[in-house]
Amino acid sequence: MPVSAAPPRKRRKEARPSELTAAALELFVEKGFAATRLEDIAVRAGVSKGTLYLYFDSKEALFKAVIQEGLVPALAEAESLAAGHAGSAFELLQALIEGWWRLVGETRYSGIPKLMIAESRNFPEVAQFYYENVVQRGRALFAAALQRGMDSGEFRRRDVATCIDVIIAPVLMLIVWRHSLAHCLLVQQEPRTYLAMHLDLLRQGLLGDATGSP
Amino acid sequence: MPVSAAPPRKRRKEARPSELTAAALELFVEKGFAATRLEDIAVRAGVSKGTLYLYFDSKEALFKAVIQEGLVPALAEAESLAAGHAGSAFELLQALIEGWWRLVGETRYSGIPKLMIAESRNFPEVAQFYYENVVQRGRALFAAALQRGMDSGEFRRRDVATCIDVIIAPVLMLIVWRHSLAHCLLVQQEPRTYLAMHLDLLRQGLLGDATGSP
DNA sequence: TACGTTAATGACTCACTGGTCATTAACGTA
DNA sequence: TACGTTAATGACCAGTGAGTCATTAACGTA
């Protein structure tokens, strides 16, 4: 009887890839691409390093898979959410921010923006993909809401593209913050309070005279 | 006569450290800590790797020096700028954001927030330093402006701590964006336009009834 | 000019990790 | 139960890069 027997192997071809990308996401977000060891990813996924190479050609291929799977589903859901919305433009904006928090902020995928910020310049192709398939689609979602509000006179007229980025920044910063400095500080700000404040300021900032003075 | 003579050495004990931290800052911001080679830093600073070790004990020590020198002087300048300001609270806010852009956004130090976002969790001690000596001091600057505006009735009453973070987020995001995704896209947004939009939305969001309805 | 001090160098070491592959064993099937 | 397929393993290899140190040469001084 061996003192410490190796745990019995399991053959789970179907489940491995997603378990590996899940483990990789966590570690890439925490440490960054270069500082993450494949060995650690494998261990976290409950396999050996060799197994990882059955499913991914290289460390970089694994990284690409993590980004490609990451936010695209959440975005699709957000798009259908927006399509089925019936309230005012501001309520839609509110729903989008709320949805962003529920679909991304509270999930493990909230780490992806931090990861892309850190690694964009090391992986321009991945950055390109992320820009086209996440950033632009996310912007379009907010842009539609803004445009609708301006056309109906609910919002003041402003440059939509610029306006979007200003509106999204606090929402993005919130999750980036929680995955970076906040992790070392135990000074957890309450996310809902923060988002409510953002919407409160926004309500006054967007609503108004409707004259569209530039 | 040697075909390719090594360039003559120069003895410049005083200048080396700052040249090394400058080179290190650029490369750490671009690639991250782990993916940056000390050899590359040395070459960019015009010295050999051995020389680097005359001035810094280790790669991590160099990193700490980069962060510690980085934003502290700019912050001191911003503090004196705020102390000498005489206009309305909103004008002070405007001046702070303008100053932030001039003193940080347009300099090489604008990369530091991106760097800290990427590396905080790998260097909790450095994160702690950064939080206490940069984040908190920066917040205090904005907090004073906000508090003044609320006390005088210029701004609506809101929770100052939360409000600050919402206000700072777009300003921070602007420079983070420029050091990450924007670098791969050539889709350069005009920073001044963006900041003007932020202030425009803010003016409406902060100013108002002064009744302080929560 | 000759000499001593020390800034600067770059070849070297060694630990580490991405990637490989021969071997092992889990599981379905006959 | 016996056997074949293939998922899984982990020892191994090779390239890389942080950190060292004996040697070199710049510069101030006598």
Short mmCIF file of C-alpha atoms (C1' of nucleotides) in Angstrom, two decimals:
data_model
loop_
_atom_site.label_atom_id
_atom_site.label_comp_id
_atom_site.label_asym_id
_atom_site.label_seq_id
_atom_site.Cartn_x
_atom_site.Cartn_y
_atom_site.Cartn_z
CA MET A 1 0.00 0.00 0.00
CA PRO A 2 1.69 3.22 -1.15
CA VAL A 3 1.85 5.94 1.46
CA SER A 4 0.71 8.72 -0.89
CA ALA A 5 -0.88 7.22 -3.97
CA ALA A 6 -1.43 9.45 -6.98
CA PRO A 7 -5.12 10.23 -7.25
CA PRO A 8 -6.80 8.16 -9.97
CA ARG A 9 -6.88 9.73 -13.42
CA LYS A 10 -10.14 10.74 -14.99
CA ARG A 11 -10.80 10.91 -18.73
CA ARG A 12 -12.89 14.02 -19.34
CA LYS A 13 -12.12 15.20 -22.83
CA GLU A 14 -15.20 17.41 -23.05
CA ALA A 15 -14.79 19.29 -19.81
CA ARG A 16 -11.05 19.96 -19.91
CA PRO A 17 -10.87 22.94 -22.28
CA SER A 18 -13.32 25.09 -20.37
CA GLU A 19 -11.77 24.12 -17.04
CA LEU A 20 -8.37 25.08 -18.39
CA THR A 21 -9.51 28.45 -19.74
CA ALA A 22 -11.29 29.15 -16.46
CA ALA A 23 -8.13 28.46 -14.49
CA ALA A 24 -6.04 30.43 -16.99
CA LEU A 25 -8.37 33.42 -16.78
CA GLU A 26 -8.04 33.57 -13.02
CA LEU A 27 -4.27 33.39 -13.05
CA PHE A 28 -3.69 35.66 -16.05
CA VAL A 29 -5.88 38.30 -14.41
CA GLU A 30 -4.09 37.96 -11.10
CA LYS A 31 -0.48 37.81 -12.27
CA GLY A 32 -0.44 38.82 -15.93
CA PHE A 33 0.48 36.66 -18.90
CA ALA A 34 4.25 36.48 -18.49
CA ALA A 35 4.26 35.92 -14.74
CA THR A 36 1.78 33.05 -14.91
CA ARG A 37 3.23 29.54 -15.08
CA LEU A 38 1.50 26.95 -17.20
CA GLU A 39 2.21 24.46 -14.45
CA ASP A 40 0.07 26.55 -12.08
CA ILE A 41 -2.77 26.79 -14.57
CA ALA A 42 -2.70 23.04 -15.04
CA VAL A 43 -2.72 22.37 -11.31
CA ARG A 44 -5.62 24.75 -10.75
CA ALA A 45 -7.53 22.98 -13.50
CA GLY A 46 -6.74 19.63 -11.88
CA VAL A 47 -4.54 18.25 -14.65
CA SER A 48 -0.86 18.04 -15.51
CA LYS A 49 1.03 20.38 -17.78
CA GLY A 50 1.17 17.76 -20.52
CA THR A 51 -2.62 17.56 -20.60
CA LEU A 52 -2.83 21.27 -21.21
CA TYR A 53 -0.92 20.76 -24.44
CA LEU A 54 -3.48 18.21 -25.60
CA TYR A 55 -5.99 21.04 -25.85
CA PHE A 56 -3.95 24.17 -26.58
CA ASP A 57 -0.96 24.58 -28.88
CA SER A 58 0.88 27.11 -26.76
CA LYS A 59 0.60 29.53 -23.87
CA GLU A 60 -0.38 32.25 -26.30
CA ALA A 61 -3.12 30.09 -27.85
CA LEU A 62 -4.54 29.56 -24.39
CA PHE A 63 -4.49 33.31 -23.81
CA LYS A 64 -6.33 33.94 -27.06
CA ALA A 65 -8.97 31.38 -26.13
CA VAL A 66 -9.48 33.06 -22.76
CA ILE A 67 -10.12 36.43 -24.39
CA GLN A 68 -12.24 35.08 -27.21
CA GLU A 69 -14.59 33.14 -24.95
CA GLY A 70 -14.68 35.76 -22.26
CA LEU A 71 -17.04 38.65 -22.78
CA VAL A 72 -18.66 37.78 -26.09
CA PRO A 73 -21.54 35.76 -24.56
CA ALA A 74 -22.25 38.43 -21.95
CA LEU A 75 -22.31 41.01 -24.71
CA ALA A 76 -24.79 39.01 -26.73
CA GLU A 77 -27.05 38.80 -23.71
CA ALA A 78 -26.73 42.53 -23.11
CA GLU A 79 -27.70 43.18 -26.71
CA SER A 80 -30.88 41.18 -26.42
CA LEU A 81 -31.60 42.90 -23.14
CA ALA A 82 -31.30 46.27 -24.84
CA ALA A 83 -33.38 45.18 -27.82
CA GLY A 84 -36.27 44.21 -25.59
CA HIS A 85 -36.22 47.35 -23.49
CA ALA A 86 -39.29 49.55 -23.47
CA GLY A 87 -38.64 52.40 -21.02
CA SER A 88 -37.14 55.86 -21.43
CA ALA A 89 -33.63 56.32 -22.77
CA PHE A 90 -32.33 57.04 -19.31
CA GLU A 91 -33.95 53.91 -17.96
CA LEU A 92 -32.27 51.97 -20.74
CA LEU A 93 -28.94 53.46 -19.76
CA GLN A 94 -29.67 52.44 -16.21
CA ALA A 95 -30.57 48.92 -17.33
CA LEU A 96 -27.39 48.66 -19.38
CA ILE A 97 -25.21 49.62 -16.44
CA GLU A 98 -27.14 47.33 -14.14
CA GLY A 99 -26.83 44.54 -16.71
CA TRP A 100 -23.14 45.14 -17.13
CA TRP A 101 -22.69 44.72 -13.42
CA ARG A 102 -24.80 41.59 -13.20
CA LEU A 103 -23.44 39.91 -16.33
CA VAL A 104 -19.83 40.95 -16.02
CA GLY A 105 -19.02 42.80 -12.82
CA GLU A 106 -20.12 40.00 -10.53
CA THR A 107 -18.61 37.19 -12.59
CA ARG A 108 -15.06 35.97 -13.10
CA TYR A 109 -15.15 37.66 -16.51
CA SER A 110 -14.84 41.02 -14.79
CA GLY A 111 -11.10 40.42 -14.86
CA ILE A 112 -10.86 40.56 -18.63
CA PRO A 113 -10.73 44.34 -19.02
CA LYS A 114 -7.86 44.49 -16.56
CA LEU A 115 -6.14 41.70 -18.43
CA MET A 116 -6.55 43.46 -21.78
CA ILE A 117 -5.30 46.73 -20.37
CA ALA A 118 -2.19 44.98 -19.14
CA GLU A 119 -1.49 42.85 -22.22
CA SER A 120 -2.78 44.78 -25.24
CA ARG A 121 0.61 46.02 -26.28
CA ASN A 122 2.15 42.57 -26.01
CA PHE A 123 -0.58 41.01 -28.18
CA PRO A 124 -1.77 43.51 -30.78
CA GLU A 125 -3.78 40.89 -32.66
CA VAL A 126 -5.72 39.94 -29.56
CA ALA A 127 -6.19 43.62 -28.82
CA GLN A 128 -7.63 44.09 -32.29
CA PHE A 129 -10.06 41.24 -31.75
CA TYR A 130 -11.08 42.59 -28.36
CA TYR A 131 -11.58 46.06 -29.76
CA GLU A 132 -13.78 44.93 -32.61
CA ASN A 133 -15.79 42.28 -30.79
CA VAL A 134 -16.12 43.72 -27.31
CA VAL A 135 -15.28 47.41 -27.14
CA GLN A 136 -17.09 48.44 -30.29
CA ARG A 137 -20.12 46.29 -29.60
CA GLY A 138 -20.32 47.59 -26.06
CA ARG A 139 -20.06 51.16 -27.28
CA ALA A 140 -22.77 50.57 -29.87
CA LEU A 141 -25.10 49.43 -27.13
CA PHE A 142 -24.68 52.64 -25.19
CA ALA A 143 -24.60 54.72 -28.34
CA ALA A 144 -28.04 53.54 -29.35
CA ALA A 145 -29.46 54.49 -25.99
CA LEU A 146 -27.83 57.91 -26.07
CA GLN A 147 -28.88 58.61 -29.63
CA ARG A 148 -32.44 57.67 -28.87
CA GLY A 149 -32.50 59.98 -25.89
CA MET A 150 -31.10 62.87 -27.88
CA ASP A 151 -33.44 62.37 -30.79
CA SER A 152 -36.46 62.34 -28.53
CA GLY A 153 -35.32 65.44 -26.68
CA GLU A 154 -34.89 63.54 -23.43
CA PHE A 155 -31.13 64.23 -23.44
CA ARG A 156 -29.20 67.31 -24.42
CA ARG A 157 -27.45 67.01 -27.78
CA ARG A 158 -23.78 66.17 -27.47
CA ASP A 159 -21.22 64.24 -29.51
CA VAL A 160 -22.32 60.66 -28.93
CA ALA A 161 -18.97 58.95 -29.42
CA THR A 162 -17.18 61.13 -26.90
CA CYS A 163 -20.09 61.04 -24.50
CA ILE A 164 -20.17 57.25 -24.45
CA ASP A 165 -16.57 56.92 -23.41
CA VAL A 166 -17.06 59.34 -20.54
CA ILE A 167 -20.11 57.41 -19.39
CA ILE A 168 -18.48 54.01 -19.61
CA ALA A 169 -15.25 55.00 -17.87
CA PRO A 170 -16.52 54.84 -14.27
CA VAL A 171 -18.20 51.51 -14.90
CA LEU A 172 -15.01 50.08 -16.35
CA MET A 173 -12.82 51.63 -13.71
CA LEU A 174 -14.90 50.05 -10.99
CA ILE A 175 -14.08 46.50 -12.05
CA VAL A 176 -10.49 47.29 -12.99
CA TRP A 177 -9.98 48.76 -9.57
CA ARG A 178 -11.40 45.71 -7.84
CA HIS A 179 -9.01 43.45 -9.71
CA SER A 180 -5.94 45.55 -9.04
CA LEU A 181 -5.31 47.89 -6.12
CA ALA A 182 -8.46 47.07 -4.19
CA HIS A 183 -7.25 43.50 -3.85
CA CYS A 184 -4.31 44.62 -1.72
CA LEU A 185 -6.17 47.04 0.50
CA LEU A 186 -9.30 45.49 1.96
CA VAL A 187 -10.87 48.92 1.46
CA GLN A 188 -13.81 47.56 -0.44
CA GLN A 189 -16.08 50.23 -1.78
CA GLU A 190 -19.66 49.14 -2.25
CA PRO A 191 -20.16 48.75 -6.02
CA ARG A 192 -23.89 49.45 -6.01
CA THR A 193 -23.40 52.72 -4.18
CA TYR A 194 -20.75 53.73 -6.65
CA LEU A 195 -22.91 52.91 -9.68
CA ALA A 196 -25.88 54.69 -8.15
CA MET A 197 -23.76 57.81 -7.70
CA HIS A 198 -22.64 57.59 -11.30
CA LEU A 199 -26.23 57.42 -12.51
CA ASP A 200 -27.23 60.22 -10.19
CA LEU A 201 -24.61 62.56 -11.62
CA LEU A 202 -25.42 61.37 -15.10
CA ARG A 203 -29.12 62.06 -14.78
CA GLN A 204 -28.41 65.73 -14.17
CA GLY A 205 -25.61 65.82 -16.70
CA LEU A 206 -27.57 64.39 -19.58
CA LEU A 207 -31.08 65.54 -18.94
CA GLY A 208 -31.83 69.16 -19.45
CA ASP A 209 -32.82 71.96 -21.69
CA ALA A 210 -32.92 69.92 -24.89
CA THR A 211 -31.85 72.98 -26.81
CA GLY A 212 -28.70 71.17 -27.86
CA SER A 213 -26.31 74.05 -27.25
CA PRO A 214 -22.92 72.57 -28.20
CA MET B 1 42.03 49.92 -36.48
CA PRO B 2 39.08 47.83 -35.29
CA VAL B 3 36.17 47.62 -37.69
CA SER B 4 33.51 48.23 -35.08
CA ALA B 5 35.08 49.74 -31.99
CA ALA B 6 33.04 49.76 -28.82
CA PRO B 7 31.92 53.33 -28.14
CA PRO B 8 34.04 54.99 -25.44
CA ARG B 9 32.76 54.58 -21.92
CA LYS B 10 31.54 57.58 -19.98
CA ARG B 11 31.61 57.89 -16.22
CA ARG B 12 28.35 59.57 -15.20
CA LYS B 13 27.54 58.37 -11.72
CA GLU B 14 25.04 61.17 -11.06
CA ALA B 15 22.97 60.81 -14.19
CA ARG B 16 22.70 57.04 -14.42
CA PRO B 17 19.97 56.33 -11.85
CA SER B 18 17.43 58.69 -13.36
CA GLU B 19 18.27 57.54 -16.87
CA LEU B 20 17.77 53.96 -15.78
CA THR B 21 14.45 54.60 -14.08
CA ALA B 22 13.27 56.55 -17.12
CA ALA B 23 14.11 53.66 -19.42
CA ALA B 24 12.61 51.19 -16.98
CA LEU B 25 9.39 53.18 -16.74
CA GLU B 26 8.91 53.14 -20.50
CA LEU B 27 9.50 49.42 -20.81
CA PHE B 28 7.58 48.36 -17.71
CA VAL B 29 4.59 50.36 -18.93
CA GLU B 30 4.81 48.88 -22.40
CA LYS B 31 5.44 45.22 -21.57
CA GLY B 32 4.76 44.81 -17.87
CA PHE B 33 7.26 43.87 -15.17
CA ALA B 34 7.79 40.20 -15.93
CA ALA B 35 8.00 40.54 -19.71
CA THR B 36 10.62 43.31 -19.54
CA ARG B 37 14.25 42.24 -19.80
CA LEU B 38 16.83 44.07 -17.73
CA GLU B 39 19.13 43.87 -20.72
CA ASP B 40 16.65 45.95 -22.71
CA ILE B 41 16.33 48.53 -19.97
CA ALA B 42 20.10 48.84 -19.78
CA VAL B 43 20.44 49.24 -23.55
CA ARG B 44 17.74 51.91 -23.65
CA ALA B 45 19.53 53.77 -20.87
CA GLY B 46 22.80 53.48 -22.80
CA VAL B 47 24.60 51.21 -20.34
CA SER B 48 25.26 47.51 -19.85
CA LYS B 49 23.33 45.20 -17.59
CA GLY B 50 26.19 45.12 -15.10
CA THR B 51 26.00 48.88 -14.67
CA LEU B 52 22.35 48.63 -13.78
CA TYR B 53 23.35 46.54 -10.78
CA LEU B 54 25.70 49.26 -9.58
CA TYR B 55 22.66 51.41 -8.90
CA PHE B 56 19.83 48.99 -8.10
CA ASP B 57 19.94 45.79 -6.08
CA SER B 58 17.45 43.88 -8.17
CA LYS B 59 14.76 44.14 -10.82
CA GLU B 60 12.18 44.60 -8.10
CA ALA B 61 14.19 47.40 -6.48
CA LEU B 62 14.26 49.17 -9.83
CA PHE B 63 10.51 48.77 -10.11
CA LYS B 64 9.98 50.25 -6.66
CA ALA B 65 12.17 53.21 -7.56
CA VAL B 66 10.16 53.81 -10.72
CA ILE B 67 6.91 53.95 -8.77
CA GLN B 68 8.28 55.97 -5.89
CA GLU B 69 9.76 58.70 -8.06
CA GLY B 70 6.92 58.73 -10.53
CA LEU B 71 3.87 60.71 -9.55
CA VAL B 72 4.87 62.13 -6.20
CA PRO B 73 6.45 65.33 -7.61
CA ALA B 74 3.48 65.95 -9.92
CA LEU B 75 1.18 65.52 -6.97
CA ALA B 76 3.09 68.02 -4.90
CA GLU B 77 2.81 70.53 -7.71
CA ALA B 78 -0.91 69.87 -8.04
CA GLU B 79 -1.34 70.45 -4.32
CA SER B 80 0.31 73.85 -4.48
CA LEU B 81 -1.78 74.63 -7.55
CA ALA B 82 -4.94 73.84 -5.60
CA ALA B 83 -3.81 75.78 -2.55
CA GLY B 84 -3.32 78.93 -4.58
CA HIS B 85 -6.61 78.73 -6.43
CA ALA B 86 -9.13 81.52 -6.00
CA GLY B 87 -12.11 80.77 -8.25
CA SER B 88 -15.31 78.86 -7.70
CA ALA B 89 -15.30 75.23 -6.65
CA PHE B 90 -16.20 74.12 -10.14
CA GLU B 91 -13.38 76.21 -11.57
CA LEU B 92 -11.03 74.53 -9.12
CA LEU B 93 -12.27 71.15 -10.29
CA GLN B 94 -11.65 72.28 -13.83
CA ALA B 95 -8.16 73.46 -12.92
CA LEU B 96 -7.39 70.16 -11.19
CA ILE B 97 -8.39 68.15 -14.22
CA GLU B 98 -6.52 70.48 -16.54
CA GLY B 99 -3.50 70.27 -14.23
CA TRP B 100 -3.70 66.52 -14.09
CA TRP B 101 -3.56 66.40 -17.85
CA ARG B 102 -0.69 68.86 -18.14
CA LEU B 103 1.40 67.45 -15.28
CA VAL B 104 0.71 63.78 -15.84
CA GLY B 105 -1.34 63.03 -18.94
CA GLU B 106 1.12 64.59 -21.32
CA THR B 107 4.25 63.24 -19.64
CA ARG B 108 5.84 59.81 -19.56
CA TYR B 109 4.46 59.43 -16.04
CA SER B 110 1.02 58.91 -17.50
CA GLY B 111 1.99 55.26 -17.83
CA ILE B 112 2.22 54.71 -14.09
CA PRO B 113 -1.47 54.13 -13.42
CA LYS B 114 -1.56 51.47 -16.11
CA LEU B 115 1.55 49.91 -14.62
CA MET B 116 0.09 49.87 -11.13
CA ILE B 117 -3.17 48.38 -12.37
CA ALA B 118 -1.22 45.59 -14.02
CA GLU B 119 1.24 44.88 -11.20
CA SER B 120 -0.53 45.70 -7.93
CA ARG B 121 -1.33 42.12 -7.08
CA ASN B 122 2.24 41.00 -7.77
CA PHE B 123 3.69 43.69 -5.51
CA PRO B 124 1.31 44.38 -2.62
CA GLU B 125 3.87 46.50 -0.79
CA VAL B 126 4.34 48.79 -3.75
CA ALA B 127 0.58 48.93 -4.15
CA GLN B 128 0.27 50.00 -0.55
CA PHE B 129 2.80 52.77 -1.08
CA TYR B 130 1.07 53.91 -4.23
CA TYR B 131 -2.31 53.92 -2.54
CA GLU B 132 -1.15 55.98 0.40
CA ASN B 133 1.12 58.40 -1.44
CA VAL B 134 -0.64 58.86 -4.74
CA VAL B 135 -4.24 57.65 -4.70
CA GLN B 136 -5.16 59.07 -1.32
CA ARG B 137 -3.39 62.37 -1.89
CA GLY B 138 -5.03 62.72 -5.27
CA ARG B 139 -8.42 61.97 -3.82
CA ALA B 140 -7.86 64.50 -1.06
CA LEU B 141 -7.26 67.21 -3.65
CA PHE B 142 -10.54 66.57 -5.36
CA ALA B 143 -12.31 66.00 -2.07
CA ALA B 144 -11.39 69.46 -0.84
CA ALA B 145 -12.79 71.04 -3.99
CA LEU B 146 -16.01 69.05 -3.77
CA GLN B 147 -16.46 69.71 -0.08
CA ARG B 148 -15.96 73.42 -0.59
CA GLY B 149 -18.54 73.47 -3.36
CA MET B 150 -21.08 71.60 -1.27
CA ASP B 151 -20.56 73.74 1.79
CA SER B 152 -21.04 76.92 -0.20
CA GLY B 153 -24.16 75.60 -1.88
CA GLU B 154 -22.51 75.64 -5.30
CA PHE B 155 -22.82 71.83 -5.57
CA ARG B 156 -25.57 69.49 -4.54
CA ARG B 157 -24.81 67.52 -1.38
CA ARG B 158 -23.64 64.01 -2.07
CA ASP B 159 -21.30 61.54 -0.43
CA VAL B 160 -17.91 63.06 -1.19
CA ALA B 161 -15.82 59.88 -1.15
CA THR B 162 -18.03 58.09 -3.64
CA CYS B 163 -18.46 61.17 -5.78
CA ILE B 164 -14.71 61.66 -6.13
CA ASP B 165 -14.12 58.21 -7.50
CA VAL B 166 -16.82 58.67 -10.11
CA ILE B 167 -15.33 62.00 -11.15
CA ILE B 168 -11.77 60.72 -11.33
CA ALA B 169 -12.59 57.56 -13.27
CA PRO B 170 -12.88 59.13 -16.75
CA VAL B 171 -9.70 61.10 -16.25
CA LEU B 172 -7.82 57.98 -15.20
CA MET B 173 -9.38 55.85 -17.90
CA LEU B 174 -8.25 58.31 -20.55
CA ILE B 175 -4.57 57.78 -19.85
CA VAL B 176 -4.90 54.08 -19.18
CA TRP B 177 -6.64 53.68 -22.50
CA ARG B 178 -3.92 55.57 -24.33
CA HIS B 179 -1.26 53.28 -22.88
CA SER B 180 -3.08 50.08 -23.66
CA LEU B 181 -5.61 49.43 -26.42
CA ALA B 182 -5.29 52.80 -28.13
CA HIS B 183 -1.66 52.01 -28.85
CA CYS B 184 -2.66 49.15 -31.14
CA LEU B 185 -5.43 50.90 -32.99
CA LEU B 186 -4.35 54.29 -34.27
CA VAL B 187 -7.86 55.46 -33.34
CA GLN B 188 -6.65 58.37 -31.30
CA GLN B 189 -9.40 60.21 -29.56
CA GLU B 190 -8.63 63.86 -28.86
CA PRO B 191 -7.96 64.06 -25.11
CA ARG B 192 -9.02 67.69 -24.72
CA THR B 193 -12.39 66.99 -26.32
CA TYR B 194 -12.89 64.06 -24.01
CA LEU B 195 -12.02 66.05 -20.89
CA ALA B 196 -14.23 68.93 -22.00
CA MET B 197 -17.13 66.51 -22.37
CA HIS B 198 -16.49 65.13 -18.92
CA LEU B 199 -16.57 68.62 -17.43
CA ASP B 200 -19.66 69.48 -19.42
CA LEU B 201 -21.56 66.50 -18.03
CA LEU B 202 -20.18 67.17 -14.59
CA ARG B 203 -21.27 70.78 -14.53
CA GLN B 204 -24.87 69.73 -14.93
CA GLY B 205 -24.43 66.74 -12.65
CA LEU B 206 -22.97 68.62 -9.73
CA LEU B 207 -24.53 72.02 -9.94
CA GLY B 208 -28.15 72.36 -9.15
CA ASP B 209 -30.79 72.82 -6.55
CA ALA B 210 -28.48 72.89 -3.55
CA THR B 211 -31.21 71.38 -1.43
CA GLY B 212 -29.06 68.31 -0.92
CA SER B 213 -31.80 65.79 -1.49
CA PRO B 214 -29.93 62.47 -1.17
"C1'" DT C 1 52.78 62.19 -17.57
"C1'" DA C 2 52.12 58.49 -14.17
"C1'" DC C 3 49.06 56.51 -10.88
"C1'" DG C 4 45.13 55.24 -7.99
"C1'" DT C 5 40.28 55.02 -7.61
"C1'" DT C 6 36.14 53.34 -9.13
"C1'" DA C 7 32.53 53.47 -12.87
"C1'" DA C 8 31.58 50.47 -16.50
"C1'" DT C 9 31.70 46.19 -18.94
"C1'" DG C 10 30.18 41.61 -20.71
"C1'" DA C 11 31.11 36.80 -20.32
"C1'" DC C 12 29.50 33.56 -17.19
"C1'" DT C 13 26.37 30.79 -14.03
"C1'" DC C 14 22.27 28.80 -12.73
"C1'" DA C 15 17.45 28.49 -11.73
"C1'" DC C 16 13.33 28.44 -14.05
"C1'" DT C 17 9.74 27.48 -17.35
"C1'" DG C 18 7.66 26.66 -22.05
"C1'" DG C 19 7.24 22.84 -24.67
"C1'" DT C 20 8.00 17.50 -25.93
"C1'" DC C 21 7.26 12.64 -25.79
"C1'" DA C 22 7.62 7.84 -24.29
"C1'" DT C 23 5.01 5.56 -20.89
"C1'" DT C 24 0.81 4.64 -18.14
"C1'" DA C 25 -3.79 3.66 -17.22
"C1'" DA C 26 -8.91 4.72 -17.75
"C1'" DC C 27 -12.74 3.34 -20.20
"C1'" DG C 28 -15.61 1.28 -23.84
"C1'" DT C 29 -16.33 -2.91 -26.28
"C1'" DA C 30 -16.39 -7.70 -27.49
"C1'" DT D 1 -12.48 -10.68 -18.35
"C1'" DA D 2 -9.28 -9.39 -22.08
"C1'" DC D 3 -8.01 -5.93 -25.33
"C1'" DG D 4 -7.50 -1.68 -28.04
"C1'" DT D 5 -7.87 3.19 -28.11
"C1'" DT D 6 -6.50 7.38 -26.47
"C1'" DA D 7 -6.65 10.70 -22.48
"C1'" DA D 8 -3.43 11.71 -19.06
"C1'" DT D 9 1.06 11.84 -17.00
"C1'" DG D 10 5.61 13.64 -15.54
"C1'" DA D 11 10.45 13.22 -16.52
"C1'" DC D 12 13.09 15.50 -19.63
"C1'" DC D 13 15.20 19.10 -22.86
"C1'" DA D 14 16.54 23.56 -24.37
"C1'" DG D 15 16.21 28.47 -24.37
"C1'" DT D 16 16.04 32.42 -21.58
"C1'" DG D 17 17.02 35.93 -18.44
"C1'" DA D 18 18.19 37.52 -13.54
"C1'" DG D 19 22.09 38.23 -11.11
"C1'" DT D 20 27.64 37.90 -10.44
"C1'" DC D 21 32.35 39.21 -10.80
"C1'" DA D 22 37.02 39.49 -12.69
"C1'" DT D 23 38.73 42.68 -15.93
"C1'" DT D 24 38.97 47.19 -18.27
"C1'" DA D 25 39.42 51.93 -18.79
"C1'" DA D 26 37.82 56.80 -17.69
"C1'" DC D 27 39.01 60.54 -14.99
"C1'" DG D 28 40.94 63.28 -11.17
"C1'" DT D 29 45.21 64.21 -8.85
"C1'" DA D 30 50.05 64.64 -7.91
#
